[in-house]
GROMACS .gro file of C-alpha atoms in nm:
model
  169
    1UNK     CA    1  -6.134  -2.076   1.397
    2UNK     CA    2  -6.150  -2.408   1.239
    3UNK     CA    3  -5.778  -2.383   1.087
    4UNK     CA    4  -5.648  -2.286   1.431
    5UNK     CA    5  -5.828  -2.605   1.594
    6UNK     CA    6  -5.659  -2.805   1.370
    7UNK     CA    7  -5.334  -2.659   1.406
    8UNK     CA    8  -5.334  -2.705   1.759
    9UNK     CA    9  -5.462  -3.054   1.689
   10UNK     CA   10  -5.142  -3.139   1.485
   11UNK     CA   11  -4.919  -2.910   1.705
   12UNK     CA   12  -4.953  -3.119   2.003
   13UNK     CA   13  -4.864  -3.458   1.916
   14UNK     CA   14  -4.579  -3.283   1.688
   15UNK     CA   15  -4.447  -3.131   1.982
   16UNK     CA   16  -4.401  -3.440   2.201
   17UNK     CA   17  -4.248  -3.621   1.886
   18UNK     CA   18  -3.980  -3.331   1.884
   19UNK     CA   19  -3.940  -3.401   2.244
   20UNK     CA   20  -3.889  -3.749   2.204
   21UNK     CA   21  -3.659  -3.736   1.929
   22UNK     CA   22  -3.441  -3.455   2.103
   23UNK     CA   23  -3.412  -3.667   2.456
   24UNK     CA   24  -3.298  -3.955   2.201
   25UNK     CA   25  -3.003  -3.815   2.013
   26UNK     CA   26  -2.863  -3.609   2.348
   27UNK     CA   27  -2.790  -3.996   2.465
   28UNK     CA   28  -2.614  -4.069   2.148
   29UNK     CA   29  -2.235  -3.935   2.216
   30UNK     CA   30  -1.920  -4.021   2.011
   31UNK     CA   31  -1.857  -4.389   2.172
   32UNK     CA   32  -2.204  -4.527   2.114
   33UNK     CA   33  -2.134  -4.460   1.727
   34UNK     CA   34  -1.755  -4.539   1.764
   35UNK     CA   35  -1.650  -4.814   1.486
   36UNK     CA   36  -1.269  -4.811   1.578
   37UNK     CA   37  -0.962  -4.666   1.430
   38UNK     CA   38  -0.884  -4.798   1.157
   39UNK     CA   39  -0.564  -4.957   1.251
   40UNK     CA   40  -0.504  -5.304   1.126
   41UNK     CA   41  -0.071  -5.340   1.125
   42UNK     CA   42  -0.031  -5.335   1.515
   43UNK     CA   43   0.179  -5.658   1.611
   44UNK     CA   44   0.109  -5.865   1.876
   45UNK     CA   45   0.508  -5.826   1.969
   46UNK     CA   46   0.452  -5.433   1.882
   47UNK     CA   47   0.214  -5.468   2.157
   48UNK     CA   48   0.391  -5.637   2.434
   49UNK     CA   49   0.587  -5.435   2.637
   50UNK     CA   50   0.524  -5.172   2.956
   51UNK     CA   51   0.247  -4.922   2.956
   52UNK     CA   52   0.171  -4.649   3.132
   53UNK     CA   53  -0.124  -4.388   3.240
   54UNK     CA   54  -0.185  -4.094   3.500
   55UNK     CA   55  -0.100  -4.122   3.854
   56UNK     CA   56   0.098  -4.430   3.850
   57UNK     CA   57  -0.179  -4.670   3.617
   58UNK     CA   58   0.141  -4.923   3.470
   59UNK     CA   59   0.039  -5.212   3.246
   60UNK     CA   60   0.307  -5.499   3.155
   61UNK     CA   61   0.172  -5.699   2.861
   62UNK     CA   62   0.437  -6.019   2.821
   63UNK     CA   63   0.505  -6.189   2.483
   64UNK     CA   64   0.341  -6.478   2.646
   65UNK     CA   65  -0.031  -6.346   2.693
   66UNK     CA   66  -0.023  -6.278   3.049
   67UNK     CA   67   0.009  -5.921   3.174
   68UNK     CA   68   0.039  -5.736   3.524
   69UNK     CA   69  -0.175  -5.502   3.606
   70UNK     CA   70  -0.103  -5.188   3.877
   71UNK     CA   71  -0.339  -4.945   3.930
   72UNK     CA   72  -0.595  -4.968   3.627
   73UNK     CA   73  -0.909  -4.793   3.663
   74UNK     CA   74  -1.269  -4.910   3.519
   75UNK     CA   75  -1.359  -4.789   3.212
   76UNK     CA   76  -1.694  -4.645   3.085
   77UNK     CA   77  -1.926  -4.620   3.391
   78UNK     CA   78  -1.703  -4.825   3.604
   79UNK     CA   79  -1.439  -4.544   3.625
   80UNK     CA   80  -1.684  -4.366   3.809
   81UNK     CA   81  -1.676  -4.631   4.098
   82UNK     CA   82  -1.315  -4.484   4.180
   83UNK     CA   83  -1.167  -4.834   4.205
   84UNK     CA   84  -0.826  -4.938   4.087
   85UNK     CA   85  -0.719  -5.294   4.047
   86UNK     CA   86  -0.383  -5.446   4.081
   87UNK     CA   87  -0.320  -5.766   3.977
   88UNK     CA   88  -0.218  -6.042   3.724
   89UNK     CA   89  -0.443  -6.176   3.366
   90UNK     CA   90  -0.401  -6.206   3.052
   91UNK     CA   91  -0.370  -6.021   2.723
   92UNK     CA   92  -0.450  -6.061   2.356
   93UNK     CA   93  -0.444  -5.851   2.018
   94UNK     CA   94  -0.801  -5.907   1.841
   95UNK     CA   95  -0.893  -5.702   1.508
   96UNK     CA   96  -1.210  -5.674   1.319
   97UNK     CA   97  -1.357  -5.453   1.077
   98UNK     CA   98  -1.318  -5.084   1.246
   99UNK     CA   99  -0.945  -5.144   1.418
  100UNK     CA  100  -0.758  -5.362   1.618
  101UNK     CA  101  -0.869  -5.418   1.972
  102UNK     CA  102  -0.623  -5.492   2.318
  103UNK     CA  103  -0.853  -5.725   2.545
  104UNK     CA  104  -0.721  -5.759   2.864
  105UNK     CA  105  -0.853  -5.967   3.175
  106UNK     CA  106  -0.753  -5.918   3.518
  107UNK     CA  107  -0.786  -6.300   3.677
  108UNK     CA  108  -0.666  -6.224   3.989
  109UNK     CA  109  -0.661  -5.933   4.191
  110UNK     CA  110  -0.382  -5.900   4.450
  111UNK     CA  111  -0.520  -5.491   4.542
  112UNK     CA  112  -0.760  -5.261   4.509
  113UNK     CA  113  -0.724  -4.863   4.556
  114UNK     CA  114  -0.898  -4.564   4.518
  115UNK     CA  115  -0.818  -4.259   4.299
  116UNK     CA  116  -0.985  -3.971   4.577
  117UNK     CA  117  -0.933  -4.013   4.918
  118UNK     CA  118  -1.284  -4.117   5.134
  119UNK     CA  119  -1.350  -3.839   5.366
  120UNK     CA  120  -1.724  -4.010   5.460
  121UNK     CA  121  -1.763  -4.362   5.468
  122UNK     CA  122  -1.972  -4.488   5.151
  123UNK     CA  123  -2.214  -4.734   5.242
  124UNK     CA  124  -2.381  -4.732   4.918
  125UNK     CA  125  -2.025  -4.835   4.683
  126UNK     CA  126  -2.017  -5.075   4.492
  127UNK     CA  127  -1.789  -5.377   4.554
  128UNK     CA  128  -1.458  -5.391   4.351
  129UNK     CA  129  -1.475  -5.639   4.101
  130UNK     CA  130  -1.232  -5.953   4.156
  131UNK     CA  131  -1.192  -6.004   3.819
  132UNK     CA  132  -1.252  -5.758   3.482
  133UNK     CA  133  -1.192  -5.697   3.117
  134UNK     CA  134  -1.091  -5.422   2.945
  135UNK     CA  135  -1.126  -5.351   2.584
  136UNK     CA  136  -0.784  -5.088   2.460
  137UNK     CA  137  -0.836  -4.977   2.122
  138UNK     CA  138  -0.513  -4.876   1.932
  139UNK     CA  139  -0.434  -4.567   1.758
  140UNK     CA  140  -0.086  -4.417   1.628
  141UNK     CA  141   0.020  -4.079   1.721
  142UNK     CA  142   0.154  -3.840   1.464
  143UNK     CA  143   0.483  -4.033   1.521
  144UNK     CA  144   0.350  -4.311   1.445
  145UNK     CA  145   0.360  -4.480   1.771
  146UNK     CA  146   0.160  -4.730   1.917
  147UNK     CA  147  -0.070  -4.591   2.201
  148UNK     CA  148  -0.406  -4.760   2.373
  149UNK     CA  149  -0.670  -4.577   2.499
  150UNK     CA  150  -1.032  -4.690   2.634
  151UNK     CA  151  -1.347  -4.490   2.738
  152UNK     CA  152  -1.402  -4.356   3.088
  153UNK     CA  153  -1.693  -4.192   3.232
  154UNK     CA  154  -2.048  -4.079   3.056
  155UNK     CA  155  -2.013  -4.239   2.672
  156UNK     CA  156  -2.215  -3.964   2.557
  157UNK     CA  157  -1.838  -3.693   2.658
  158UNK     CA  158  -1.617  -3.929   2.503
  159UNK     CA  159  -1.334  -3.890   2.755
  160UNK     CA  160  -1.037  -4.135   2.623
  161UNK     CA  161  -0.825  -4.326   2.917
  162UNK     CA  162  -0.446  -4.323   2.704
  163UNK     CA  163  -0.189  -4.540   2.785
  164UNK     CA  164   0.147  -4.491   2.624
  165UNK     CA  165   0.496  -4.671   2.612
  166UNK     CA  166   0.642  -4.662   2.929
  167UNK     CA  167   0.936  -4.377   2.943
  168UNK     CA  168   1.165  -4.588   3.156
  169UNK     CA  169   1.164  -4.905   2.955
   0.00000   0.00000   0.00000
């Protein structure tokens, strides 16, 4: 009886470790270990140009830094919110270590949509932000072309929010 009293002793605190250590990696999806894609030759005039996204999301980024914004939603948790800001801001090409990075910054909202229709008024919604930043990584397809893409939703799914050349430019 001894060896089984001492099993249990060791069992229990064993037990919650393996509890701890399991609720601990199911937070750790692909975007909190994401370290970029490993493009570095993007240009910044590469770069400028129209972009576009589902259900009418259109990004202009000019040669000058600013850039228009219609329709962009949050990304990460903020995508959940269902806003999507219009507006003007600026735009520039950053790179470090795992890729090179699109920052954009909406300075001025001129509107703000939603992506579902409200059937019951919200009372509990957040506020639209006024202004916002974005952080597009960029990838190549297996053309080679330039596409952006950010996270939306729960980090831990890894859903990617791709924008790609505009088709009518």
């Amino acid at each position: 009886m001894a060896g089984g009293s001492r099993l249990r002793a060791w069992g229990a605190p064993f037990g919650g470790l393996m509890v701890v250590l399991a609720a601990l990696t199911a937070c750790a999806g692909p975007y909190q270990y994401y370290e970029g894609t490993g493009v570095h030759d993007a240009t910044a005039a590469e770069v400028a140009g129209g972009w576009e996204s589902v259900e009418g999301t259109r990004v202009v980024l000019r040669k000058d830094g600013t850039a228009l914004f219609e329709k962009l939603d949050g990304q990460d948790f903020d995508f959940e919110d269902d806003w999507r800001l219009s507006g003007t801001g600026t735009w520039q090409l950053t790179d470090d270590d795992g890729g090179q990075v699109v920052r954009l910054t909406l300075t001025a909202r001129t509107r703000v949509e939603n992506r579902s229709p409200s059937t019951v008024t919200d009372t509990s919604a957040t506020e639209p932000p006024s202004t916002y930043a974005w952080s597009f990584y960029t990838d190549r397809d297996q053309h080679d072309e330039l596409k952006l893409f950010f996270f939306y939703g729960d980090p831990d799914i890894g859903n990617t929010y791709v924008m790609t050349r505009e088709t009518g430019a």
